[in-house]
PDB file of C-alpha atoms and ligand atoms in Angstrom:
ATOM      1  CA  UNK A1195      14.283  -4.205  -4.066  1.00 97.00           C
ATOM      2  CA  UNK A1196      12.746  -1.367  -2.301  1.00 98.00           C
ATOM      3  CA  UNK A1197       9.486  -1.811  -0.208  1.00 98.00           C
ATOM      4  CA  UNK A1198       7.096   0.992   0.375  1.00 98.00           C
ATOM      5  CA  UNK A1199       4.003   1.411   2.320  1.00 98.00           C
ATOM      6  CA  UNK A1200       1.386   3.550   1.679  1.00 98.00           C
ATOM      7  CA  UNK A1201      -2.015   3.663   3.830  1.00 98.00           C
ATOM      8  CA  UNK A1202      -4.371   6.680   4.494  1.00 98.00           C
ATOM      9  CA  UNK A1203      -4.863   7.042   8.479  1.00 98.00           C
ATOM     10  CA  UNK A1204      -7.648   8.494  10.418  1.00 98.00           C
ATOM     11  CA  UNK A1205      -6.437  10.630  13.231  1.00 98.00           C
ATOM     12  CA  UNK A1206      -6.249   7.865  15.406  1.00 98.00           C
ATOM     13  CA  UNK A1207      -4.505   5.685  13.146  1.00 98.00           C
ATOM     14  CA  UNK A1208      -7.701   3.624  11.881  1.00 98.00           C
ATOM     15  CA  UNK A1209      -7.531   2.866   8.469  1.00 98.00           C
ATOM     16  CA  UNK A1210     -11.201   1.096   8.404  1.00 97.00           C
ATOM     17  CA  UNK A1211     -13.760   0.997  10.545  1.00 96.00           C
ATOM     18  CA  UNK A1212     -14.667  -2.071  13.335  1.00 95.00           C
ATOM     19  CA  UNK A1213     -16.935  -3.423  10.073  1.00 94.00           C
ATOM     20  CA  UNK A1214     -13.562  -3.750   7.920  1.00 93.00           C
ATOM     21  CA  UNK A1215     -15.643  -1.600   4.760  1.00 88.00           C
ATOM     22  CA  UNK A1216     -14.526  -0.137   1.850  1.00 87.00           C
ATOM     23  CA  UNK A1217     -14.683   3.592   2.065  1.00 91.00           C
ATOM     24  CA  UNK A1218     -12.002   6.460   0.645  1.00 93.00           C
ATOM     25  CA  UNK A1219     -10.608   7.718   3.499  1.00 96.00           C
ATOM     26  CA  UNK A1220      -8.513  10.442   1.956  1.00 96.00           C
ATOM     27  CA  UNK A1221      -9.352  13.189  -0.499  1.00 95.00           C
ATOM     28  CA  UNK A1222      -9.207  13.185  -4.654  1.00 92.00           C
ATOM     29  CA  UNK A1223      -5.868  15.020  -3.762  1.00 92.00           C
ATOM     30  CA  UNK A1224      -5.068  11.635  -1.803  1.00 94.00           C
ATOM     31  CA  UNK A1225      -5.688   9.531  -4.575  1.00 93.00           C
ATOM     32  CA  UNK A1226      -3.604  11.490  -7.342  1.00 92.00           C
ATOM     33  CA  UNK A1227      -0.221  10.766  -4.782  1.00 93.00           C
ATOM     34  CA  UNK A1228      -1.596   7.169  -4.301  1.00 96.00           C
ATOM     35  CA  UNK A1229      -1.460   7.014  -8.288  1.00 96.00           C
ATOM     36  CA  UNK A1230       2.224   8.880  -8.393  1.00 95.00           C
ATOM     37  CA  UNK A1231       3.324   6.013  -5.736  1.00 96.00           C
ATOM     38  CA  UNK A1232       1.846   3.069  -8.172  1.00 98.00           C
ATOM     39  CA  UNK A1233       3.445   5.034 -11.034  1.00 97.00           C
ATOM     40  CA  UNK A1234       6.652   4.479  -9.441  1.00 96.00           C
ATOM     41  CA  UNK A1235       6.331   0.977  -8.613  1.00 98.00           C
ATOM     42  CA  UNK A1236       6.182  -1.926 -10.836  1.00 98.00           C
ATOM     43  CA  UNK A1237       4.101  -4.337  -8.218  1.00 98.00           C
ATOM     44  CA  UNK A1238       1.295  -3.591  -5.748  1.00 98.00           C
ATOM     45  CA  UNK A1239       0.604  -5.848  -2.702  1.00 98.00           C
ATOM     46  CA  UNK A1240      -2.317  -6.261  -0.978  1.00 98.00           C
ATOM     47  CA  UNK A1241      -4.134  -8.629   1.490  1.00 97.00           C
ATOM     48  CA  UNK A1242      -7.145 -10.975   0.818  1.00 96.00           C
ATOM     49  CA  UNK A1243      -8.954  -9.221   3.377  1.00 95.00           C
ATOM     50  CA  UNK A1244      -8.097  -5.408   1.228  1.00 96.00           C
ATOM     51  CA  UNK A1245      -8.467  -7.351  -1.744  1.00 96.00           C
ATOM     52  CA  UNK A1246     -12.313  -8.155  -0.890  1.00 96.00           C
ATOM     53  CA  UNK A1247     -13.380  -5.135  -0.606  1.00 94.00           C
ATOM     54  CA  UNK A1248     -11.587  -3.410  -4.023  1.00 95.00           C
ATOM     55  CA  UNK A1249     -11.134  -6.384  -6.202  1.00 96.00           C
ATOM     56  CA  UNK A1250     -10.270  -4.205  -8.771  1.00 97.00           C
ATOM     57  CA  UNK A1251      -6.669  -3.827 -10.899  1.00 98.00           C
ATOM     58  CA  UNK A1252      -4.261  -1.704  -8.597  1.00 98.00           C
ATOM     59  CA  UNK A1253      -2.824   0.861 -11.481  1.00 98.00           C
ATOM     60  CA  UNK A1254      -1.984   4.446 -11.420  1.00 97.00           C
ATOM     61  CA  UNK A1255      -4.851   6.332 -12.819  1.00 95.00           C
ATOM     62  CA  UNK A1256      -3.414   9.000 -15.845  1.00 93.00           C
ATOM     63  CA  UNK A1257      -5.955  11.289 -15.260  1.00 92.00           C
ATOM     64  CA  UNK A1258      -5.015  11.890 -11.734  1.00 90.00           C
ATOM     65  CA  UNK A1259      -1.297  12.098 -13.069  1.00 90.00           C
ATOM     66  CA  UNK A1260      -2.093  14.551 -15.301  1.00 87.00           C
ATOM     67  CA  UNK A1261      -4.106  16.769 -13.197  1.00 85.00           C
ATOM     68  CA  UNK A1262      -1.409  16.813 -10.291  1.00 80.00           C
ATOM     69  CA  UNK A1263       1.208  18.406 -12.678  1.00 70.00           C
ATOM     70  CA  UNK A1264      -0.810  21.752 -11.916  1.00 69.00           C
ATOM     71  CA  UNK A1265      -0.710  21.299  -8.227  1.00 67.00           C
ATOM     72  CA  UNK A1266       2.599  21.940  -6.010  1.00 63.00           C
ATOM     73  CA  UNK A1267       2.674  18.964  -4.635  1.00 68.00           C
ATOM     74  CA  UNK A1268       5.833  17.393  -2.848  1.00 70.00           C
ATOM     75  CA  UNK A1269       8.165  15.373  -4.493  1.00 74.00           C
ATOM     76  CA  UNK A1270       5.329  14.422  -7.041  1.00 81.00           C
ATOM     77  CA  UNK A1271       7.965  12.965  -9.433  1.00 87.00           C
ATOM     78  CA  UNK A1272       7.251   9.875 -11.346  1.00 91.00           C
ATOM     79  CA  UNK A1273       8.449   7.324 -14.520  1.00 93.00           C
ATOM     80  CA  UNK A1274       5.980   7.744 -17.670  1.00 94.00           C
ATOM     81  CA  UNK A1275       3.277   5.003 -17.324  1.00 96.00           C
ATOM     82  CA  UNK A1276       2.487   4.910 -21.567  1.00 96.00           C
ATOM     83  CA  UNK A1277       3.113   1.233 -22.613  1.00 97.00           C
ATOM     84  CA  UNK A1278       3.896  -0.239 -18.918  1.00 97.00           C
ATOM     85  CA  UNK A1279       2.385  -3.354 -17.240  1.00 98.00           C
ATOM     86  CA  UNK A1280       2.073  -3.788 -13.071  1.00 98.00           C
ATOM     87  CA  UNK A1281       2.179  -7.114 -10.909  1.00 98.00           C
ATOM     88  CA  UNK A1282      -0.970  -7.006  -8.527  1.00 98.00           C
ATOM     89  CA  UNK A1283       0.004  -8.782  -5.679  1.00 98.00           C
ATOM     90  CA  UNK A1284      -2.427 -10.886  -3.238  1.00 97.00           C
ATOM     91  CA  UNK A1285      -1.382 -12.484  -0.576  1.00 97.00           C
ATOM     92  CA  UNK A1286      -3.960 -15.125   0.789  1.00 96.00           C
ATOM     93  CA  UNK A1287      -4.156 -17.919   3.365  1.00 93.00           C
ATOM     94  CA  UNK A1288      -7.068 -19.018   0.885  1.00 88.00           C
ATOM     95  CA  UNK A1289      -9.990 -16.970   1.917  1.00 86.00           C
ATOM     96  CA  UNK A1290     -12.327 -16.171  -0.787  1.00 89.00           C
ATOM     97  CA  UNK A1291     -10.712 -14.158  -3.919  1.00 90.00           C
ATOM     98  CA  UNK A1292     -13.084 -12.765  -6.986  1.00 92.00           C
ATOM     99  CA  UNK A1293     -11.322 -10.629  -9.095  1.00 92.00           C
ATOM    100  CA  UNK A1294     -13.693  -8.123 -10.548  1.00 94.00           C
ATOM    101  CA  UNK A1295     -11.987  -6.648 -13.822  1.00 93.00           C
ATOM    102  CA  UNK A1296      -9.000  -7.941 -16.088  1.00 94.00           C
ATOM    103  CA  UNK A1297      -6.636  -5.135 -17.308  1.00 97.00           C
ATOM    104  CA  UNK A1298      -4.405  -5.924 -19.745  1.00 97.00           C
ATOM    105  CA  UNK A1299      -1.822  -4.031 -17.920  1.00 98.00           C
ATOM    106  CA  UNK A1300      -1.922  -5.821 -14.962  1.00 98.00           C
ATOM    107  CA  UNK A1301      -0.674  -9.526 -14.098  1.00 98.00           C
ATOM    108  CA  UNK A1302      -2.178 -10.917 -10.666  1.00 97.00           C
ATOM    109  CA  UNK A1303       0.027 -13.618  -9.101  1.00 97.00           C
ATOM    110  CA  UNK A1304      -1.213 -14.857  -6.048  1.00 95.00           C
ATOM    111  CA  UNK A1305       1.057 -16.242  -2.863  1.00 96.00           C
ATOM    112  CA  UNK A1306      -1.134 -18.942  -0.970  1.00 93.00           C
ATOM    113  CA  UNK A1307       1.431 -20.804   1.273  1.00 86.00           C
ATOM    114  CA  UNK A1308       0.551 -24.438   1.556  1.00 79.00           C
ATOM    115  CA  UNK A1309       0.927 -24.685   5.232  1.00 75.00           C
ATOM    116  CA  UNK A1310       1.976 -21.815   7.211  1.00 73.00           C
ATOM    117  CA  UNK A1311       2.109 -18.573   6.550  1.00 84.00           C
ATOM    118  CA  UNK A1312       4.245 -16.621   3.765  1.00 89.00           C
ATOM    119  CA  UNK A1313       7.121 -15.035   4.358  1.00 93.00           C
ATOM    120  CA  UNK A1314       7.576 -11.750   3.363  1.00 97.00           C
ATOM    121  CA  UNK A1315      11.617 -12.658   1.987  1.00 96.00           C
ATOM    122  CA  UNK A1316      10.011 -15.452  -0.017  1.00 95.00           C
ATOM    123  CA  UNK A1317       7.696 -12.864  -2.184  1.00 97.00           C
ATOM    124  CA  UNK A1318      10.275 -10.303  -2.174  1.00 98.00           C
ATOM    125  CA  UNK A1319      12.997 -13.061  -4.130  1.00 97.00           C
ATOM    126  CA  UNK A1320      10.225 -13.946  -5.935  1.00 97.00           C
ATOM    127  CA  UNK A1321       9.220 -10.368  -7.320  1.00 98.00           C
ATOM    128  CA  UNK A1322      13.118  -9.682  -7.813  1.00 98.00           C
ATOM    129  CA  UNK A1323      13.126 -12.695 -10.225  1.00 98.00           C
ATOM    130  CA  UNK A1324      10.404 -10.293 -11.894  1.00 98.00           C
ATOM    131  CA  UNK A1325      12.279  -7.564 -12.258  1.00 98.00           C
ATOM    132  CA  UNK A1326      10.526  -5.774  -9.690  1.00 98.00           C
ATOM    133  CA  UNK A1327      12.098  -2.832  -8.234  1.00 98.00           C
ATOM    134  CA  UNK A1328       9.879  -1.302  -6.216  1.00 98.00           C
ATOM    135  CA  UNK A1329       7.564  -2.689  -4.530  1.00 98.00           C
ATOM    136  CA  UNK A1330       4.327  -0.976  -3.309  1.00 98.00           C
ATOM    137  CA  UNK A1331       2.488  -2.228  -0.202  1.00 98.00           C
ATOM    138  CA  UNK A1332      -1.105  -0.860  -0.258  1.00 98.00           C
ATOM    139  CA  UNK A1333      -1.909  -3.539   2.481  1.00 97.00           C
ATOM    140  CA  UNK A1334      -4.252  -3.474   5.865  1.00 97.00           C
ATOM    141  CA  UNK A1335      -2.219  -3.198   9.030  1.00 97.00           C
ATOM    142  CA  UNK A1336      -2.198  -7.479   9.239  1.00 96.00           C
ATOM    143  CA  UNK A1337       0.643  -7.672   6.335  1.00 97.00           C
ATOM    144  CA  UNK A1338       2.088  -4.099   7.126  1.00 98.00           C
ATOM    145  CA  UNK A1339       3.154  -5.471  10.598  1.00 98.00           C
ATOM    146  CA  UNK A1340       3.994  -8.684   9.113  1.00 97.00           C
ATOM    147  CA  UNK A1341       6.877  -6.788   6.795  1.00 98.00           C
ATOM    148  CA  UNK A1342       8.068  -4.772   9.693  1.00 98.00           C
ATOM    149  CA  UNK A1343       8.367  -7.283  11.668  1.00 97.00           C
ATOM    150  CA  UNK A1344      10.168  -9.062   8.663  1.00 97.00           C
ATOM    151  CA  UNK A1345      12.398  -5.926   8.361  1.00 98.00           C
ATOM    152  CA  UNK A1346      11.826  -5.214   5.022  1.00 98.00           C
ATOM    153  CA  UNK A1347       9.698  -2.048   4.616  1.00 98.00           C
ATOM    154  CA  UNK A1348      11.846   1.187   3.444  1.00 98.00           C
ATOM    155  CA  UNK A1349       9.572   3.924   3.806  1.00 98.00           C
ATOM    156  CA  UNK A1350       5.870   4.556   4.903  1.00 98.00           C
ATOM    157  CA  UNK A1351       3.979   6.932   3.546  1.00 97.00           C
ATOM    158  CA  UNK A1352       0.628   8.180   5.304  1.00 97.00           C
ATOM    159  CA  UNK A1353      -1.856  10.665   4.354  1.00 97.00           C
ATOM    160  CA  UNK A1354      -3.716  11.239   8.297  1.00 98.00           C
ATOM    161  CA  UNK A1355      -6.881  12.062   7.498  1.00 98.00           C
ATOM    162  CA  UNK A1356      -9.332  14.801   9.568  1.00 98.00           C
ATOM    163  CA  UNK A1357     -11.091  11.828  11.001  1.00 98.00           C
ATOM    164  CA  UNK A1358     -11.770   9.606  13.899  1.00 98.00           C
ATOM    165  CA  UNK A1359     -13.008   6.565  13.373  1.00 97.00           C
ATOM    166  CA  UNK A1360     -12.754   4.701  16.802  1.00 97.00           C
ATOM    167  CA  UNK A1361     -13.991   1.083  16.970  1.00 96.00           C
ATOM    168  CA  UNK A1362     -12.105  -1.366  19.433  1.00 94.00           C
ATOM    169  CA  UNK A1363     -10.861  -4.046  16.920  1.00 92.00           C
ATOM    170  CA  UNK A1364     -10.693  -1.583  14.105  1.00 97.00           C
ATOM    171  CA  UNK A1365      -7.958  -2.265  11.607  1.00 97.00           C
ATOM    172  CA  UNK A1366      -5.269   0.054  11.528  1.00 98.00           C
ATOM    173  CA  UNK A1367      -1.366   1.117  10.219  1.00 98.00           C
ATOM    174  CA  UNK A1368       0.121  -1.533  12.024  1.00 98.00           C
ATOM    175  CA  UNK A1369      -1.515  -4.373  13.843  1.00 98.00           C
ATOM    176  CA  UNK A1370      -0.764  -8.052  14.449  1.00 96.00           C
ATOM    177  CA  UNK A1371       0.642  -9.035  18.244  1.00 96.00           C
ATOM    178  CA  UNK A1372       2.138  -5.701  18.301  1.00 97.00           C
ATOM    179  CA  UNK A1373       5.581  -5.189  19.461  1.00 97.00           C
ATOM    180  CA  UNK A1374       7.547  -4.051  22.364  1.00 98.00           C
ATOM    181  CA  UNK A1375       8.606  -0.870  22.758  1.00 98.00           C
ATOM    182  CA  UNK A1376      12.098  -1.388  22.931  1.00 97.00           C
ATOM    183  CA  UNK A1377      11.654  -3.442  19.568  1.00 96.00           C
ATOM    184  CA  UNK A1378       8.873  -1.407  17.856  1.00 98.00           C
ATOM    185  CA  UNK A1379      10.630  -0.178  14.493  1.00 98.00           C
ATOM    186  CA  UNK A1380      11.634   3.449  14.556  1.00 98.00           C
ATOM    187  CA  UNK A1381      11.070   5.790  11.887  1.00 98.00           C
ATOM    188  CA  UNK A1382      12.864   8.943  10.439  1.00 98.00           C
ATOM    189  CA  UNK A1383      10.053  11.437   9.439  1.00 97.00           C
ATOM    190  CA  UNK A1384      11.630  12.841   5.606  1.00 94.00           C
ATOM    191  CA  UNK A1385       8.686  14.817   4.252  1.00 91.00           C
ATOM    192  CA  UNK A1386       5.073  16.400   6.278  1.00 93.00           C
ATOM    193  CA  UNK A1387       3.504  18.599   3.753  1.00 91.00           C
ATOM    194  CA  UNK A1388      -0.374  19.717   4.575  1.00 92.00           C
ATOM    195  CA  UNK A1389      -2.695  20.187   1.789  1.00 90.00           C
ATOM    196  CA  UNK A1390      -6.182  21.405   2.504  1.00 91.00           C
ATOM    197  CA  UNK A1391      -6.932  18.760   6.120  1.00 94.00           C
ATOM    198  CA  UNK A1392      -5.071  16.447   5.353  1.00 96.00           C
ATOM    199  CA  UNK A1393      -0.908  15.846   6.141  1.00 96.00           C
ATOM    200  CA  UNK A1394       1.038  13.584   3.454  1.00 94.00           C
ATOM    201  CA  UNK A1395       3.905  11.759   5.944  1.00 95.00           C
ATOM    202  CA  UNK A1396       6.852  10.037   4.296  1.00 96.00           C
ATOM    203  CA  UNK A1397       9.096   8.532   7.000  1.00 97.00           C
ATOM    204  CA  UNK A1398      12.303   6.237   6.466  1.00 98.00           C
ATOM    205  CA  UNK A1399      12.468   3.261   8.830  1.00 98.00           C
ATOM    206  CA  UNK A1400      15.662   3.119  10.547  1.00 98.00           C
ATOM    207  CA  UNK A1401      17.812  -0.105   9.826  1.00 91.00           C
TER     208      UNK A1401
HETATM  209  N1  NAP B 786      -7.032   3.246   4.558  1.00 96.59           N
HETATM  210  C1  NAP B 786      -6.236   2.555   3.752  1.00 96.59           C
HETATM  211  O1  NAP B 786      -5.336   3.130   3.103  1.00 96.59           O
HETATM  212  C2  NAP B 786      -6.384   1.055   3.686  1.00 96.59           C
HETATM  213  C3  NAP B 786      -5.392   0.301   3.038  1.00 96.59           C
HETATM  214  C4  NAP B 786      -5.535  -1.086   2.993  1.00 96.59           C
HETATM  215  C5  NAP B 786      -6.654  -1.689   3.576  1.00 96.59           C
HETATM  216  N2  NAP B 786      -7.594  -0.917   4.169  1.00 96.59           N
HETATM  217  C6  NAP B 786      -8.746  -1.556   4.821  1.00 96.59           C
HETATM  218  O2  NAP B 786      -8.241  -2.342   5.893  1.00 96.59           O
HETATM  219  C7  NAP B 786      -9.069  -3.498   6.082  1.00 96.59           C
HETATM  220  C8  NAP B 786      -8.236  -4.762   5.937  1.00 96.59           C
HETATM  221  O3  NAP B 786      -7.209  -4.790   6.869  1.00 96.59           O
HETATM  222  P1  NAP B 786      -6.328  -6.121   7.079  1.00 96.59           P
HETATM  223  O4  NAP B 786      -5.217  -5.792   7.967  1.00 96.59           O
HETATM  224  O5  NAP B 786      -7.214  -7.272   7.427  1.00 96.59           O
HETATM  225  O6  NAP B 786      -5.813  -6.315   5.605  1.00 96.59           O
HETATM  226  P2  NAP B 786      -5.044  -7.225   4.601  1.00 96.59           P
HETATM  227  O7  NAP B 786      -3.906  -6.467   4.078  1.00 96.59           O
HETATM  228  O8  NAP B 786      -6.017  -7.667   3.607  1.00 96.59           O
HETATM  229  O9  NAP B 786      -4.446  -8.450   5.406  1.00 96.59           O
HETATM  230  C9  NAP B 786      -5.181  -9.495   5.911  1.00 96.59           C
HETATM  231  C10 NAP B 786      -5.352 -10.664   4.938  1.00 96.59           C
HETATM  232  O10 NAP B 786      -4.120 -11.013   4.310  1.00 96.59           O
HETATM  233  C11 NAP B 786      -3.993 -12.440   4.242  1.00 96.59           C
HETATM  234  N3  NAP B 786      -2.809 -12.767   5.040  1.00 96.59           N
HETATM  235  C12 NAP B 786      -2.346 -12.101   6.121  1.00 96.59           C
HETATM  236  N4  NAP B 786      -1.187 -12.626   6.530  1.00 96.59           N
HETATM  237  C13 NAP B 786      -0.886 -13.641   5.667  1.00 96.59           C
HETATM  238  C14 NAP B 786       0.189 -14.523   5.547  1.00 96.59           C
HETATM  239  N5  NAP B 786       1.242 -14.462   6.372  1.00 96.59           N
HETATM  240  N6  NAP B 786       0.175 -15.432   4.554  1.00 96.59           N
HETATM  241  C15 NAP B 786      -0.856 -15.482   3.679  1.00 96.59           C
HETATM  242  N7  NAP B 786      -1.905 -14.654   3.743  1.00 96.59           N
HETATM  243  C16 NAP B 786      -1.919 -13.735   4.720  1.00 96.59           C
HETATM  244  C17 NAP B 786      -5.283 -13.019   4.733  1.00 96.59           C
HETATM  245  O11 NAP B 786      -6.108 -13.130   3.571  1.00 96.59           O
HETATM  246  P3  NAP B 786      -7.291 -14.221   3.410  1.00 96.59           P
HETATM  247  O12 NAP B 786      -8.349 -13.781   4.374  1.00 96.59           O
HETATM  248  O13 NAP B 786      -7.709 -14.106   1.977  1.00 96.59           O
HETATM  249  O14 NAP B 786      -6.720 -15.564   3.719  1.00 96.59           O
HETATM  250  C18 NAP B 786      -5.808 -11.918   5.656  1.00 96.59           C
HETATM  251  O15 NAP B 786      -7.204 -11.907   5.799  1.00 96.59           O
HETATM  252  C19 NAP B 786     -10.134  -3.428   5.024  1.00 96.59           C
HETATM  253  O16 NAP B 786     -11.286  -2.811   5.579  1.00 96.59           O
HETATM  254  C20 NAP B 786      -9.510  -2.535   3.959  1.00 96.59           C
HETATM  255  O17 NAP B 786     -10.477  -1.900   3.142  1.00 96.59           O
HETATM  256  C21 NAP B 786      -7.484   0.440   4.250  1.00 96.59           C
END
């Protein structure tokens, strides 16, 4: 199965402020290649803590499909979404979870370890039993450094965004205990495009 990341960055690689809110970071433009990378994915993953503040269905949005096909946009390519069903994802240690809105198209399966924490290999066999493919991390920078850590993220995509949010204790791309630098996962930068102030990033990370 192939894991991707995608996260919208401020400048100085916030992706919330010190409140943890619920804000769009990124532009409409932003959103329509967040919608290409759920189109291309059959599961979305997020976080309690994400899942709080959007407890909505994770799904690519047509309209936003439809409108990119008039914009150049990089590597925009993506499987017809007519007829197809997702796998929302949320992993919890059992904080509180209210979903919002049922979609028909969407299936939520939780992962709320007993004791401990869950491992990143365990969902990943258990999505593959699925049929999951590709799996879409739309995660807070808790579970992203999690998976790295776990090695088993393929590619992050970021959108940096013309913004600084500051904010010691601020949530952002990667956090967790951090790692060393001789042990911090390298990446292999395979796209940069900018489009208006923002810069779409897809980077490989190295095996
Ligand atoms: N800019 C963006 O693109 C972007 C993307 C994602 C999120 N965000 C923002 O980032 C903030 C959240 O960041 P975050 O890092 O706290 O997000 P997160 O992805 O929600 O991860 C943290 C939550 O995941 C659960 N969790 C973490 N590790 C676990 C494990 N090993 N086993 C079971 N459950 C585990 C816990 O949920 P419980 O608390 O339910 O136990 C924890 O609170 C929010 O403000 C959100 O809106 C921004």
């Amino acid at each position: 199965m192939k894991v991707v990341s995608n996260t919208a960055i401020a400048l100085d690689g916030r992706i919330a402020t010190a409140a943890y809110d619920h804000f769009a970071l990124g532009t409409t433009t932003d959103r329509r290649y967040m919608s290409v990378l759920r189109a291309r994915a059959e599961a979305v993953l997020v976080g309690g803590q994400t899942f709080r503040n959007w407890p909505l269905p994770l799904l690519p949005d047509a309209e936003a499909l439809a409108s990119l096909k008039a914009e150049s946009f990089f590597d925009s390519e993506h499987p017809p979404i007519e007829g197809r069903r997702w796998i929302n994802a949320i992993v919890t240690r059992g904080g509180p979870i209210a979903p919002r809105r049922e979609d028909e198209r969407v299936e939520r399966i939780f992962y709320t370890p007993a004791t401990g924490d869950t491992d990143p290999n365990e969902i990943v066999a258990d999505l593959e039993r699925r049929g999951v493919k590709t799996l879409l991390l739309e995660c807070g920078g808790d579970l992203l450094a999690q998976w790295l850590a776990a090695g088993r993220v393929d590619e992050v995509y970021t959108t940096v965004c013309p913004v600084l949010l500051g904010g010691r204790g601020a949530p952002s791309l990667v956090d967790g205990p951090g790692f060393s630098y001789a042990s911090a996962p390298r990446l292999d930068l395979l796209h940069a495009v900018p489009v208006g102030g923002e810069i779409y990033c897809r980077y490989a990370v190295r095996r």
